[in-house]
């Protein structure tokens, strides 16, 4: 069983930055595609970004392109989501998910992912 733990959420003002982390107890996440999803109150879950296994490919939701960056850390157990120029519309619970041997080919489909974290709250407000 792959356990994923998110951290780094919080309350920030519009225009500020925040970096989320998704960490596993496994030795490596290199054989998993890692997706980040978010869900705001009263709205459905939406895919934000996906990085394929071994970082061979990365995809982003249009509204976060150029503002969010997903990266794998050298420890091979952590994937970060750096979020800049945050907007109130970015407020949501952010959750990471893992897809074994994934290439992010259907990255917006939650059913493609085998393992999920519990999520971390991000609130952007003045």
Short mmCIF file of the C-alpha atoms (twelve columns), coordinates in Angstrom:
data_MODEL
# 
_entry.id   MODEL 
# 
loop_
_atom_site.group_PDB 
_atom_site.id 
_atom_site.type_symbol 
_atom_site.label_atom_id 
_atom_site.label_alt_id 
_atom_site.label_comp_id 
_atom_site.label_asym_id 
_atom_site.label_seq_id 
_atom_site.Cartn_x 
_atom_site.Cartn_y 
_atom_site.Cartn_z 
_atom_site.pdbx_PDB_model_num 
ATOM 1   C CA . UNK A 1   0.000   0.000  0.000   1 
ATOM 2   C CA . UNK A 2   1.344   3.389  -1.007  1 
ATOM 3   C CA . UNK A 3   0.724   6.089  1.555   1 
ATOM 4   C CA . UNK A 4   0.822   9.688  0.422   1 
ATOM 5   C CA . UNK A 5   0.944   12.634 2.790   1 
ATOM 6   C CA . UNK A 6   0.442   16.224 1.712   1 
ATOM 7   C CA . UNK A 7   1.774   19.216 3.584   1 
ATOM 8   C CA . UNK A 8   2.367   22.908 3.094   1 
ATOM 9   C CA . UNK A 9   -1.167  24.224 2.878   1 
ATOM 10  C CA . UNK A 10  -2.233  27.387 4.608   1 
ATOM 11  C CA . UNK A 11  -3.789  30.831 4.358   1 
ATOM 12  C CA . UNK A 12  -2.170  33.343 2.015   1 
ATOM 13  C CA . UNK A 13  -3.043  36.659 0.450   1 
ATOM 14  C CA . UNK A 14  -3.724  36.996 -3.274  1 
ATOM 15  C CA . UNK A 15  -0.553  37.280 -5.296  1 
ATOM 16  C CA . UNK A 16  1.536   35.357 -2.790  1 
ATOM 17  C CA . UNK A 17  3.135   31.935 -3.165  1 
ATOM 18  C CA . UNK A 18  2.821   28.582 -1.466  1 
ATOM 19  C CA . UNK A 19  4.566   25.247 -1.986  1 
ATOM 20  C CA . UNK A 20  2.811   21.968 -1.302  1 
ATOM 21  C CA . UNK A 21  4.581   18.663 -0.792  1 
ATOM 22  C CA . UNK A 22  3.440   15.111 -1.400  1 
ATOM 23  C CA . UNK A 23  5.596   12.562 0.398   1 
ATOM 24  C CA . UNK A 24  5.554   8.781  0.548   1 
ATOM 25  C CA . UNK A 25  6.942   6.234  2.941   1 
ATOM 26  C CA . UNK A 26  8.052   4.165  -0.055  1 
ATOM 27  C CA . UNK A 27  11.639  4.245  -1.236  1 
ATOM 28  C CA . UNK A 28  10.719  6.066  -4.427  1 
ATOM 29  C CA . UNK A 29  7.867   7.615  -6.386  1 
ATOM 30  C CA . UNK A 30  9.813   7.407  -9.646  1 
ATOM 31  C CA . UNK A 31  7.636   4.562  -10.949 1 
ATOM 32  C CA . UNK A 32  4.441   6.531  -10.371 1 
ATOM 33  C CA . UNK A 33  2.831   9.385  -12.186 1 
ATOM 34  C CA . UNK A 34  1.826   11.924 -9.558  1 
ATOM 35  C CA . UNK A 35  -1.229  14.060 -10.037 1 
ATOM 36  C CA . UNK A 36  -2.426  16.997 -8.001  1 
ATOM 37  C CA . UNK A 37  -6.159  17.560 -7.711  1 
ATOM 38  C CA . UNK A 38  -8.160  20.206 -5.920  1 
ATOM 39  C CA . UNK A 39  -11.701 20.552 -4.727  1 
ATOM 40  C CA . UNK A 40  -13.344 23.762 -3.589  1 
ATOM 41  C CA . UNK A 41  -16.504 23.812 -1.453  1 
ATOM 42  C CA . UNK A 42  -19.553 23.034 -3.562  1 
ATOM 43  C CA . UNK A 43  -17.474 22.166 -6.604  1 
ATOM 44  C CA . UNK A 44  -16.240 18.970 -8.165  1 
ATOM 45  C CA . UNK A 45  -12.717 17.637 -7.999  1 
ATOM 46  C CA . UNK A 46  -10.503 19.007 -10.753 1 
ATOM 47  C CA . UNK A 47  -7.089  17.976 -11.959 1 
ATOM 48  C CA . UNK A 48  -4.409  20.622 -11.580 1 
ATOM 49  C CA . UNK A 49  -1.244  18.966 -12.838 1 
ATOM 50  C CA . UNK A 50  0.425   15.641 -13.467 1 
ATOM 51  C CA . UNK A 51  4.057   14.611 -13.690 1 
ATOM 52  C CA . UNK A 52  4.708   11.280 -15.391 1 
ATOM 53  C CA . UNK A 53  6.993   8.661  -13.902 1 
ATOM 54  C CA . UNK A 54  10.644  9.735  -13.990 1 
ATOM 55  C CA . UNK A 55  9.389   13.230 -14.930 1 
ATOM 56  C CA . UNK A 56  9.208   12.279 -18.587 1 
ATOM 57  C CA . UNK A 57  6.140   14.466 -19.132 1 
ATOM 58  C CA . UNK A 58  4.190   17.117 -17.244 1 
ATOM 59  C CA . UNK A 59  0.704   18.523 -17.853 1 
ATOM 60  C CA . UNK A 60  -1.096  21.503 -16.314 1 
ATOM 61  C CA . UNK A 61  -4.620  22.816 -16.113 1 
ATOM 62  C CA . UNK A 62  -4.883  25.913 -18.320 1 
ATOM 63  C CA . UNK A 63  -5.729  28.290 -15.480 1 
ATOM 64  C CA . UNK A 64  -2.573  27.401 -13.531 1 
ATOM 65  C CA . UNK A 65  -0.165  27.235 -16.482 1 
ATOM 66  C CA . UNK A 66  2.769   29.534 -15.825 1 
ATOM 67  C CA . UNK A 67  1.839   29.960 -12.164 1 
ATOM 68  C CA . UNK A 68  2.161   26.412 -10.809 1 
ATOM 69  C CA . UNK A 69  5.184   24.149 -11.142 1 
ATOM 70  C CA . UNK A 70  5.334   20.479 -10.202 1 
ATOM 71  C CA . UNK A 71  8.719   18.979 -9.355  1 
ATOM 72  C CA . UNK A 72  10.226  15.777 -8.034  1 
ATOM 73  C CA . UNK A 73  12.815  16.193 -5.312  1 
ATOM 74  C CA . UNK A 74  16.138  14.391 -5.411  1 
ATOM 75  C CA . UNK A 75  15.085  12.196 -2.473  1 
ATOM 76  C CA . UNK A 76  12.740  10.471 -4.964  1 
ATOM 77  C CA . UNK A 77  10.044  10.326 -2.288  1 
ATOM 78  C CA . UNK A 78  8.641   13.844 -2.571  1 
ATOM 79  C CA . UNK A 79  6.788   15.717 -5.270  1 
ATOM 80  C CA . UNK A 80  6.203   19.416 -4.767  1 
ATOM 81  C CA . UNK A 81  3.672   21.817 -6.218  1 
ATOM 82  C CA . UNK A 82  4.982   25.362 -6.244  1 
ATOM 83  C CA . UNK A 83  2.118   27.810 -6.573  1 
ATOM 84  C CA . UNK A 84  2.763   31.465 -7.363  1 
ATOM 85  C CA . UNK A 85  0.518   34.470 -8.038  1 
ATOM 86  C CA . UNK A 86  -2.228  32.766 -6.104  1 
ATOM 87  C CA . UNK A 87  -5.808  33.869 -6.676  1 
ATOM 88  C CA . UNK A 88  -8.893  33.432 -4.494  1 
ATOM 89  C CA . UNK A 89  -10.132 30.967 -7.116  1 
ATOM 90  C CA . UNK A 90  -7.219  28.698 -6.200  1 
ATOM 91  C CA . UNK A 91  -8.671  28.127 -2.740  1 
ATOM 92  C CA . UNK A 92  -9.429  24.430 -2.300  1 
ATOM 93  C CA . UNK A 93  -8.316  21.215 -0.689  1 
ATOM 94  C CA . UNK A 94  -5.333  19.995 -2.665  1 
ATOM 95  C CA . UNK A 95  -4.706  16.267 -2.878  1 
ATOM 96  C CA . UNK A 96  -1.951  14.278 -4.524  1 
ATOM 97  C CA . UNK A 97  -2.516  10.922 -6.179  1 
ATOM 98  C CA . UNK A 98  -0.278  8.185  -7.614  1 
ATOM 99  C CA . UNK A 99  -0.694  6.158  -10.802 1 
ATOM 100 C CA . UNK A 100 1.678   3.179  -11.064 1 
ATOM 101 C CA . UNK A 101 3.696   3.252  -14.304 1 
ATOM 102 C CA . UNK A 102 1.643   6.289  -15.282 1 
ATOM 103 C CA . UNK A 103 2.473   8.596  -18.173 1 
ATOM 104 C CA . UNK A 104 -0.268  11.151 -17.447 1 
ATOM 105 C CA . UNK A 105 -2.040  10.159 -20.647 1 
ATOM 106 C CA . UNK A 106 -5.463  10.452 -18.978 1 
ATOM 107 C CA . UNK A 107 -4.305  12.627 -16.147 1 
ATOM 108 C CA . UNK A 108 -7.550  14.498 -15.509 1 
ATOM 109 C CA . UNK A 109 -9.440  11.265 -14.792 1 
ATOM 110 C CA . UNK A 110 -9.324  10.523 -11.029 1 
ATOM 111 C CA . UNK A 111 -10.096 6.842  -11.652 1 
ATOM 112 C CA . UNK A 112 -6.656  6.441  -13.252 1 
ATOM 113 C CA . UNK A 113 -4.939  6.916  -9.923  1 
ATOM 114 C CA . UNK A 114 -4.386  4.065  -7.506  1 
ATOM 115 C CA . UNK A 115 -3.476  5.889  -4.316  1 
ATOM 116 C CA . UNK A 116 -4.560  9.147  -2.747  1 
ATOM 117 C CA . UNK A 117 -3.453  11.355 0.090   1 
ATOM 118 C CA . UNK A 118 -5.755  13.032 2.592   1 
ATOM 119 C CA . UNK A 119 -5.363  16.534 1.228   1 
ATOM 120 C CA . UNK A 120 -4.194  19.901 2.504   1 
ATOM 121 C CA . UNK A 121 -6.217  23.103 2.630   1 
ATOM 122 C CA . UNK A 122 -5.167  26.169 0.666   1 
ATOM 123 C CA . UNK A 123 -7.055  29.405 1.284   1 
ATOM 124 C CA . UNK A 124 -6.282  32.538 -0.697  1 
ATOM 125 C CA . UNK A 125 -7.917  35.579 0.800   1 
ATOM 126 C CA . UNK A 126 -7.176  39.175 1.604   1 
# 
